[in-house]
Amino acid sequence: MTPWEMVAVLAAGIAGGGINTVVGSGSLITFPTLLAIGLPPITANVSNNIGLVPGGLAGVLGYRTELAGQRARLLRLAPASLAGSIIGGLLLLNLPEQTFTAVVTVLIALSCAMVVIQPRLSRMLASRPRHAHGGPWLLLGALLAGAYGGYFGAGQGILLIGLMGLLLDEELQRLNAAKNVLVVLVNGAAAVLYIFIADIDWVAVLLVAMGSMIGGFLGARIGRRLPAPVLRAVIVCIGVVAIAKLLTD
């Protein structure tokens, strides 16, 4: 890796860590960068996943105020996210890389749609009782989002926010904080799996990790100050870019 390539990976880590904290899909910056410097796709994917974990932790710390009172909810959802992560990681290492492309594109599109219609649906469902933790549908959603995150990960944050926005009566910033915790669990579990059974470029991991930590802290400072409509618009815009990137690749 040349010095300029190292700078590019570090910069991609900063951008990816910041985007992941605000909404998700930071991998659509870091993963293509690792491909561009010559890493094989699977090695780039697993190295990217491991490197983004420290940035996710930084984002969780940045959103700790919004996490207050969500412990029971997260303890309920965490096992489903972790189980899904292991499933997704095993799929990544055993299936062709192109297999999930169409599914990923559809999931991100559906997630963006859910984010857009969530305020109207919330008003429609306001008179109906909703489970404090999202009920069995959110558990299933956390499992599927975890599997998606363990396989590739770009857009899992959008997917989680869309699901939680529909199934929980909660402010968007608090949903974003909960999303950050679940994404860290998914990426962390997949990273442990990859360390034991996948080829990893540790220089790339270190550079992405350093950048994502910086980006995670910056993303939390910026994201927490965004009004809900603005944050919603950012989520949808990044989702559209994610879809375009997947289709053009």
PDB file of N, CA and C in Angstrom, residues 148-226:
ATOM      1  N   TYR A 148     -28.104  -9.481   7.261  1.00  0.00           N
ATOM      2  CA  TYR A 148     -27.682  -8.585   6.188  1.00  0.00           C
ATOM      3  C   TYR A 148     -26.389  -7.860   6.565  1.00  0.00           C
ATOM      4  N   GLY A 149     -26.315  -7.393   7.816  1.00  0.00           N
ATOM      5  CA  GLY A 149     -25.113  -6.700   8.271  1.00  0.00           C
ATOM      6  C   GLY A 149     -23.905  -7.605   8.326  1.00  0.00           C
ATOM      7  N   GLY A 150     -24.094  -8.853   8.733  1.00  0.00           N
ATOM      8  CA  GLY A 150     -22.985  -9.784   8.771  1.00  0.00           C
ATOM      9  C   GLY A 150     -22.484 -10.156   7.393  1.00  0.00           C
ATOM     10  N   TYR A 151     -23.375 -10.074   6.396  1.00  0.00           N
ATOM     11  CA  TYR A 151     -22.991 -10.415   5.022  1.00  0.00           C
ATOM     12  C   TYR A 151     -22.280  -9.258   4.339  1.00  0.00           C
ATOM     13  N   PHE A 152     -22.859  -8.067   4.399  1.00  0.00           N
ATOM     14  CA  PHE A 152     -22.253  -6.904   3.754  1.00  0.00           C
ATOM     15  C   PHE A 152     -22.319  -5.676   4.648  1.00  0.00           C
ATOM     16  N   GLY A 153     -23.492  -5.267   5.066  1.00  0.00           N
ATOM     17  CA  GLY A 153     -23.601  -4.230   6.087  1.00  0.00           C
ATOM     18  C   GLY A 153     -24.032  -2.866   5.618  1.00  0.00           C
ATOM     19  N   ALA A 154     -23.699  -2.466   4.385  1.00  0.00           N
ATOM     20  CA  ALA A 154     -24.068  -1.127   3.942  1.00  0.00           C
ATOM     21  C   ALA A 154     -25.574  -1.011   3.860  1.00  0.00           C
ATOM     22  N   GLY A 155     -26.150  -0.116   4.631  1.00  0.00           N
ATOM     23  CA  GLY A 155     -27.591   0.078   4.629  1.00  0.00           C
ATOM     24  C   GLY A 155     -28.307  -0.591   5.777  1.00  0.00           C
ATOM     25  N   GLN A 156     -27.591  -1.376   6.608  1.00  0.00           N
ATOM     26  CA  GLN A 156     -28.295  -2.015   7.722  1.00  0.00           C
ATOM     27  C   GLN A 156     -28.821  -0.973   8.708  1.00  0.00           C
ATOM     28  N   GLY A 157     -28.116   0.148   8.838  1.00  0.00           N
ATOM     29  CA  GLY A 157     -28.603   1.208   9.714  1.00  0.00           C
ATOM     30  C   GLY A 157     -29.913   1.791   9.205  1.00  0.00           C
ATOM     31  N   ILE A 158     -30.009   2.002   7.884  1.00  0.00           N
ATOM     32  CA  ILE A 158     -31.244   2.504   7.287  1.00  0.00           C
ATOM     33  C   ILE A 158     -32.375   1.511   7.520  1.00  0.00           C
ATOM     34  N   LEU A 159     -32.070   0.235   7.327  1.00  0.00           N
ATOM     35  CA  LEU A 159     -33.076  -0.808   7.528  1.00  0.00           C
ATOM     36  C   LEU A 159     -33.581  -0.818   8.967  1.00  0.00           C
ATOM     37  N   LEU A 160     -32.671  -0.732   9.932  1.00  0.00           N
ATOM     38  CA  LEU A 160     -33.064  -0.758  11.340  1.00  0.00           C
ATOM     39  C   LEU A 160     -33.892   0.461  11.721  1.00  0.00           C
ATOM     40  N   ILE A 161     -33.485   1.638  11.262  1.00  0.00           N
ATOM     41  CA  ILE A 161     -34.236   2.850  11.588  1.00  0.00           C
ATOM     42  C   ILE A 161     -35.642   2.776  10.986  1.00  0.00           C
ATOM     43  N   GLY A 162     -35.730   2.274   9.755  1.00  0.00           N
ATOM     44  CA  GLY A 162     -37.046   2.134   9.135  1.00  0.00           C
ATOM     45  C   GLY A 162     -37.955   1.205   9.913  1.00  0.00           C
ATOM     46  N   LEU A 163     -37.425   0.046  10.319  1.00  0.00           N
ATOM     47  CA  LEU A 163     -38.215  -0.912  11.088  1.00  0.00           C
ATOM     48  C   LEU A 163     -38.622  -0.351  12.444  1.00  0.00           C
ATOM     49  N   MET A 164     -37.672   0.217  13.163  1.00  0.00           N
ATOM     50  CA  MET A 164     -37.978   0.733  14.498  1.00  0.00           C
ATOM     51  C   MET A 164     -38.921   1.915  14.435  1.00  0.00           C
ATOM     52  N   GLY A 165     -38.779   2.737  13.384  1.00  0.00           N
ATOM     53  CA  GLY A 165     -39.668   3.880  13.242  1.00  0.00           C
ATOM     54  C   GLY A 165     -41.119   3.463  13.058  1.00  0.00           C
ATOM     55  N   LEU A 166     -41.339   2.325  12.370  1.00  0.00           N
ATOM     56  CA  LEU A 166     -42.695   1.842  12.160  1.00  0.00           C
ATOM     57  C   LEU A 166     -43.265   1.126  13.376  1.00  0.00           C
ATOM     58  N   LEU A 167     -42.422   0.430  14.110  1.00  0.00           N
ATOM     59  CA  LEU A 167     -42.896  -0.465  15.163  1.00  0.00           C
ATOM     60  C   LEU A 167     -42.767   0.106  16.574  1.00  0.00           C
ATOM     61  N   LEU A 168     -42.053   1.224  16.722  1.00  0.00           N
ATOM     62  CA  LEU A 168     -41.868   1.817  18.043  1.00  0.00           C
ATOM     63  C   LEU A 168     -42.384   3.248  18.059  1.00  0.00           C
ATOM     64  N   ASP A 169     -42.950   3.653  19.168  1.00  0.00           N
ATOM     65  CA  ASP A 169     -43.375   5.034  19.353  1.00  0.00           C
ATOM     66  C   ASP A 169     -42.234   5.765  20.040  1.00  0.00           C
ATOM     67  N   GLU A 170     -41.292   6.270  19.249  1.00  0.00           N
ATOM     68  CA  GLU A 170     -40.058   6.815  19.803  1.00  0.00           C
ATOM     69  C   GLU A 170     -39.528   7.921  18.904  1.00  0.00           C
ATOM     70  N   GLU A 171     -38.771   8.862  19.473  1.00  0.00           N
ATOM     71  CA  GLU A 171     -38.154   9.932  18.702  1.00  0.00           C
ATOM     72  C   GLU A 171     -37.065   9.379  17.792  1.00  0.00           C
ATOM     73  N   LEU A 172     -36.868  10.031  16.633  1.00  0.00           N
ATOM     74  CA  LEU A 172     -35.916   9.541  15.641  1.00  0.00           C
ATOM     75  C   LEU A 172     -34.490   9.516  16.187  1.00  0.00           C
ATOM     76  N   GLN A 173     -34.104  10.535  16.952  1.00  0.00           N
ATOM     77  CA  GLN A 173     -32.738  10.560  17.482  1.00  0.00           C
ATOM     78  C   GLN A 173     -32.499   9.393  18.440  1.00  0.00           C
ATOM     79  N   ARG A 174     -33.494   9.025  19.221  1.00  0.00           N
ATOM     80  CA  ARG A 174     -33.349   7.891  20.138  1.00  0.00           C
ATOM     81  C   ARG A 174     -33.303   6.575  19.356  1.00  0.00           C
ATOM     82  N   LEU A 175     -34.065   6.495  18.272  1.00  0.00           N
ATOM     83  CA  LEU A 175     -33.978   5.328  17.410  1.00  0.00           C
ATOM     84  C   LEU A 175     -32.588   5.229  16.786  1.00  0.00           C
ATOM     85  N   ASN A 176     -32.024   6.364  16.403  1.00  0.00           N
ATOM     86  CA  ASN A 176     -30.691   6.367  15.813  1.00  0.00           C
ATOM     87  C   ASN A 176     -29.653   5.873  16.820  1.00  0.00           C
ATOM     88  N   ALA A 177     -29.806   6.270  18.077  1.00  0.00           N
ATOM     89  CA  ALA A 177     -28.885   5.815  19.122  1.00  0.00           C
ATOM     90  C   ALA A 177     -28.983   4.304  19.311  1.00  0.00           C
ATOM     91  N   ALA A 178     -30.210   3.780  19.341  1.00  0.00           N
ATOM     92  CA  ALA A 178     -30.397   2.336  19.479  1.00  0.00           C
ATOM     93  C   ALA A 178     -29.837   1.608  18.268  1.00  0.00           C
ATOM     94  N   LYS A 179     -30.047   2.181  17.084  1.00  0.00           N
ATOM     95  CA  LYS A 179     -29.496   1.591  15.864  1.00  0.00           C
ATOM     96  C   LYS A 179     -27.990   1.459  15.948  1.00  0.00           C
ATOM     97  N   ASN A 180     -27.314   2.479  16.462  1.00  0.00           N
ATOM     98  CA  ASN A 180     -25.851   2.428  16.559  1.00  0.00           C
ATOM     99  C   ASN A 180     -25.387   1.266  17.430  1.00  0.00           C
ATOM    100  N   VAL A 181     -26.095   1.011  18.526  1.00  0.00           N
ATOM    101  CA  VAL A 181     -25.722  -0.098  19.409  1.00  0.00           C
ATOM    102  C   VAL A 181     -25.878  -1.427  18.690  1.00  0.00           C
ATOM    103  N   LEU A 182     -27.012  -1.627  18.024  1.00  0.00           N
ATOM    104  CA  LEU A 182     -27.263  -2.894  17.346  1.00  0.00           C
ATOM    105  C   LEU A 182     -26.282  -3.119  16.200  1.00  0.00           C
ATOM    106  N   VAL A 183     -25.943  -2.067  15.477  1.00  0.00           N
ATOM    107  CA  VAL A 183     -24.976  -2.201  14.380  1.00  0.00           C
ATOM    108  C   VAL A 183     -23.600  -2.582  14.908  1.00  0.00           C
ATOM    109  N   VAL A 184     -23.191  -1.991  16.040  1.00  0.00           N
ATOM    110  CA  VAL A 184     -21.899  -2.357  16.641  1.00  0.00           C
ATOM    111  C   VAL A 184     -21.897  -3.826  17.041  1.00  0.00           C
ATOM    112  N   LEU A 185     -22.998  -4.297  17.613  1.00  0.00           N
ATOM    113  CA  LEU A 185     -23.081  -5.711  17.989  1.00  0.00           C
ATOM    114  C   LEU A 185     -22.966  -6.614  16.760  1.00  0.00           C
ATOM    115  N   VAL A 186     -23.661  -6.251  15.704  1.00  0.00           N
ATOM    116  CA  VAL A 186     -23.625  -7.052  14.476  1.00  0.00           C
ATOM    117  C   VAL A 186     -22.213  -7.066  13.889  1.00  0.00           C
ATOM    118  N   ASN A 187     -21.620  -5.886  13.727  1.00  0.00           N
ATOM    119  CA  ASN A 187     -20.288  -5.812  13.135  1.00  0.00           C
ATOM    120  C   ASN A 187     -19.241  -6.467  14.028  1.00  0.00           C
ATOM    121  N   GLY A 188     -19.392  -6.305  15.341  1.00  0.00           N
ATOM    122  CA  GLY A 188     -18.435  -6.900  16.260  1.00  0.00           C
ATOM    123  C   GLY A 188     -18.476  -8.423  16.233  1.00  0.00           C
ATOM    124  N   ALA A 189     -19.691  -8.985  16.215  1.00  0.00           N
ATOM    125  CA  ALA A 189     -19.820 -10.446  16.166  1.00  0.00           C
ATOM    126  C   ALA A 189     -19.269 -10.990  14.856  1.00  0.00           C
ATOM    127  N   ALA A 190     -19.588 -10.323  13.750  1.00  0.00           N
ATOM    128  CA  ALA A 190     -19.060 -10.758  12.457  1.00  0.00           C
ATOM    129  C   ALA A 190     -17.545 -10.636  12.424  1.00  0.00           C
ATOM    130  N   ALA A 191     -17.011  -9.582  13.036  1.00  0.00           N
ATOM    131  CA  ALA A 191     -15.557  -9.385  13.057  1.00  0.00           C
ATOM    132  C   ALA A 191     -14.855 -10.525  13.778  1.00  0.00           C
ATOM    133  N   VAL A 192     -15.405 -10.968  14.894  1.00  0.00           N
ATOM    134  CA  VAL A 192     -14.816 -12.093  15.631  1.00  0.00           C
ATOM    135  C   VAL A 192     -14.792 -13.336  14.751  1.00  0.00           C
ATOM    136  N   LEU A 193     -15.887 -13.575  14.042  1.00  0.00           N
ATOM    137  CA  LEU A 193     -15.946 -14.721  13.137  1.00  0.00           C
ATOM    138  C   LEU A 193     -14.896 -14.608  12.037  1.00  0.00           C
ATOM    139  N   TYR A 194     -14.792 -13.416  11.439  1.00  0.00           N
ATOM    140  CA  TYR A 194     -13.847 -13.221  10.342  1.00  0.00           C
ATOM    141  C   TYR A 194     -12.397 -13.418  10.794  1.00  0.00           C
ATOM    142  N   ILE A 195     -12.078 -12.979  11.998  1.00  0.00           N
ATOM    143  CA  ILE A 195     -10.706 -13.083  12.492  1.00  0.00           C
ATOM    144  C   ILE A 195     -10.221 -14.534  12.480  1.00  0.00           C
ATOM    145  N   PHE A 196     -11.131 -15.446  12.748  1.00  0.00           N
ATOM    146  CA  PHE A 196     -10.742 -16.854  12.843  1.00  0.00           C
ATOM    147  C   PHE A 196     -10.770 -17.588  11.515  1.00  0.00           C
ATOM    148  N   ILE A 197     -11.597 -17.163  10.557  1.00  0.00           N
ATOM    149  CA  ILE A 197     -11.758 -17.996   9.363  1.00  0.00           C
ATOM    150  C   ILE A 197     -11.649 -17.229   8.050  1.00  0.00           C
ATOM    151  N   ALA A 198     -11.225 -15.970   8.050  1.00  0.00           N
ATOM    152  CA  ALA A 198     -11.147 -15.204   6.803  1.00  0.00           C
ATOM    153  C   ALA A 198      -9.762 -14.578   6.637  1.00  0.00           C
ATOM    154  N   ASP A 199      -9.432 -14.245   5.389  1.00  0.00           N
ATOM    155  CA  ASP A 199      -8.190 -13.525   5.103  1.00  0.00           C
ATOM    156  C   ASP A 199      -8.405 -12.037   5.375  1.00  0.00           C
ATOM    157  N   ILE A 200      -7.499 -11.441   6.147  1.00  0.00           N
ATOM    158  CA  ILE A 200      -7.651 -10.053   6.593  1.00  0.00           C
ATOM    159  C   ILE A 200      -6.399  -9.261   6.258  1.00  0.00           C
ATOM    160  N   ASP A 201      -6.577  -8.048   5.773  1.00  0.00           N
ATOM    161  CA  ASP A 201      -5.464  -7.115   5.581  1.00  0.00           C
ATOM    162  C   ASP A 201      -5.429  -6.194   6.795  1.00  0.00           C
ATOM    163  N   TRP A 202      -4.494  -6.436   7.702  1.00  0.00           N
ATOM    164  CA  TRP A 202      -4.498  -5.721   8.977  1.00  0.00           C
ATOM    165  C   TRP A 202      -4.060  -4.265   8.850  1.00  0.00           C
ATOM    166  N   VAL A 203      -3.300  -3.935   7.816  1.00  0.00           N
ATOM    167  CA  VAL A 203      -2.972  -2.526   7.590  1.00  0.00           C
ATOM    168  C   VAL A 203      -4.236  -1.755   7.227  1.00  0.00           C
ATOM    169  N   ALA A 204      -5.036  -2.348   6.337  1.00  0.00           N
ATOM    170  CA  ALA A 204      -6.306  -1.715   5.977  1.00  0.00           C
ATOM    171  C   ALA A 204      -7.221  -1.597   7.185  1.00  0.00           C
ATOM    172  N   VAL A 205      -7.262  -2.636   8.013  1.00  0.00           N
ATOM    173  CA  VAL A 205      -8.085  -2.605   9.223  1.00  0.00           C
ATOM    174  C   VAL A 205      -7.673  -1.445  10.116  1.00  0.00           C
ATOM    175  N   LEU A 206      -6.362  -1.295  10.337  1.00  0.00           N
ATOM    176  CA  LEU A 206      -5.872  -0.230  11.221  1.00  0.00           C
ATOM    177  C   LEU A 206      -6.235   1.149  10.687  1.00  0.00           C
ATOM    178  N   LEU A 207      -6.067   1.349   9.384  1.00  0.00           N
ATOM    179  CA  LEU A 207      -6.357   2.661   8.796  1.00  0.00           C
ATOM    180  C   LEU A 207      -7.853   2.978   8.852  1.00  0.00           C
ATOM    181  N   VAL A 208      -8.680   2.004   8.505  1.00  0.00           N
ATOM    182  CA  VAL A 208     -10.127   2.221   8.578  1.00  0.00           C
ATOM    183  C   VAL A 208     -10.558   2.460  10.022  1.00  0.00           C
ATOM    184  N   ALA A 209      -9.963   1.701  10.957  1.00  0.00           N
ATOM    185  CA  ALA A 209     -10.321   1.856  12.370  1.00  0.00           C
ATOM    186  C   ALA A 209      -9.974   3.254  12.884  1.00  0.00           C
ATOM    187  N   MET A 210      -8.774   3.734  12.564  1.00  0.00           N
ATOM    188  CA  MET A 210      -8.374   5.078  13.001  1.00  0.00           C
ATOM    189  C   MET A 210      -9.310   6.128  12.420  1.00  0.00           C
ATOM    190  N   GLY A 211      -9.579   6.016  11.119  1.00  0.00           N
ATOM    191  CA  GLY A 211     -10.459   6.988  10.485  1.00  0.00           C
ATOM    192  C   GLY A 211     -11.880   6.912  11.001  1.00  0.00           C
ATOM    193  N   SER A 212     -12.398   5.693  11.189  1.00  0.00           N
ATOM    194  CA  SER A 212     -13.794   5.551  11.605  1.00  0.00           C
ATOM    195  C   SER A 212     -14.017   6.056  13.029  1.00  0.00           C
ATOM    196  N   MET A 213     -13.000   5.955  13.892  1.00  0.00           N
ATOM    197  CA  MET A 213     -13.137   6.507  15.242  1.00  0.00           C
ATOM    198  C   MET A 213     -13.283   8.019  15.193  1.00  0.00           C
ATOM    199  N   ILE A 214     -12.455   8.660  14.369  1.00  0.00           N
ATOM    200  CA  ILE A 214     -12.575  10.117  14.202  1.00  0.00           C
ATOM    201  C   ILE A 214     -13.939  10.464  13.628  1.00  0.00           C
ATOM    202  N   GLY A 215     -14.333   9.749  12.573  1.00  0.00           N
ATOM    203  CA  GLY A 215     -15.622  10.008  11.943  1.00  0.00           C
ATOM    204  C   GLY A 215     -16.797   9.728  12.859  1.00  0.00           C
ATOM    205  N   GLY A 216     -16.656   8.690  13.712  1.00  0.00           N
ATOM    206  CA  GLY A 216     -17.736   8.364  14.643  1.00  0.00           C
ATOM    207  C   GLY A 216     -18.016   9.491  15.617  1.00  0.00           C
ATOM    208  N   PHE A 217     -16.953  10.052  16.184  1.00  0.00           N
ATOM    209  CA  PHE A 217     -17.126  11.175  17.117  1.00  0.00           C
ATOM    210  C   PHE A 217     -17.699  12.401  16.401  1.00  0.00           C
ATOM    211  N   LEU A 218     -17.166  12.700  15.203  1.00  0.00           N
ATOM    212  CA  LEU A 218     -17.668  13.856  14.460  1.00  0.00           C
ATOM    213  C   LEU A 218     -19.122  13.647  14.040  1.00  0.00           C
ATOM    214  N   GLY A 219     -19.443  12.415  13.602  1.00  0.00           N
ATOM    215  CA  GLY A 219     -20.807  12.126  13.179  1.00  0.00           C
ATOM    216  C   GLY A 219     -21.809  12.283  14.308  1.00  0.00           C
ATOM    217  N   ALA A 220     -21.418  11.867  15.515  1.00  0.00           N
ATOM    218  CA  ALA A 220     -22.316  11.998  16.664  1.00  0.00           C
ATOM    219  C   ALA A 220     -22.561  13.468  16.987  1.00  0.00           C
ATOM    220  N   ARG A 221     -21.522  14.278  16.926  1.00  0.00           N
ATOM    221  CA  ARG A 221     -21.677  15.710  17.231  1.00  0.00           C
ATOM    222  C   ARG A 221     -22.585  16.396  16.220  1.00  0.00           C
ATOM    223  N   ILE A 222     -22.475  15.982  14.963  1.00  0.00           N
ATOM    224  CA  ILE A 222     -23.299  16.595  13.917  1.00  0.00           C
ATOM    225  C   ILE A 222     -24.708  16.012  13.923  1.00  0.00           C
ATOM    226  N   GLY A 223     -24.796  14.678  13.959  1.00  0.00           N
ATOM    227  CA  GLY A 223     -26.091  14.015  13.849  1.00  0.00           C
ATOM    228  C   GLY A 223     -27.048  14.358  14.962  1.00  0.00           C
ATOM    229  N   ARG A 224     -26.543  14.499  16.192  1.00  0.00           N
ATOM    230  CA  ARG A 224     -27.409  14.787  17.335  1.00  0.00           C
ATOM    231  C   ARG A 224     -28.027  16.172  17.250  1.00  0.00           C
ATOM    232  N   ARG A 225     -27.462  17.037  16.422  1.00  0.00           N
ATOM    233  CA  ARG A 225     -27.976  18.404  16.298  1.00  0.00           C
ATOM    234  C   ARG A 225     -28.936  18.564  15.120  1.00  0.00           C
ATOM    235  N   LEU A 226     -29.119  17.511  14.340  1.00  0.00           N
ATOM    236  CA  LEU A 226     -30.002  17.606  13.183  1.00  0.00           C
ATOM    237  C   LEU A 226     -31.460  17.446  13.604  1.00  0.00           C
TER     238      LEU A 226
END
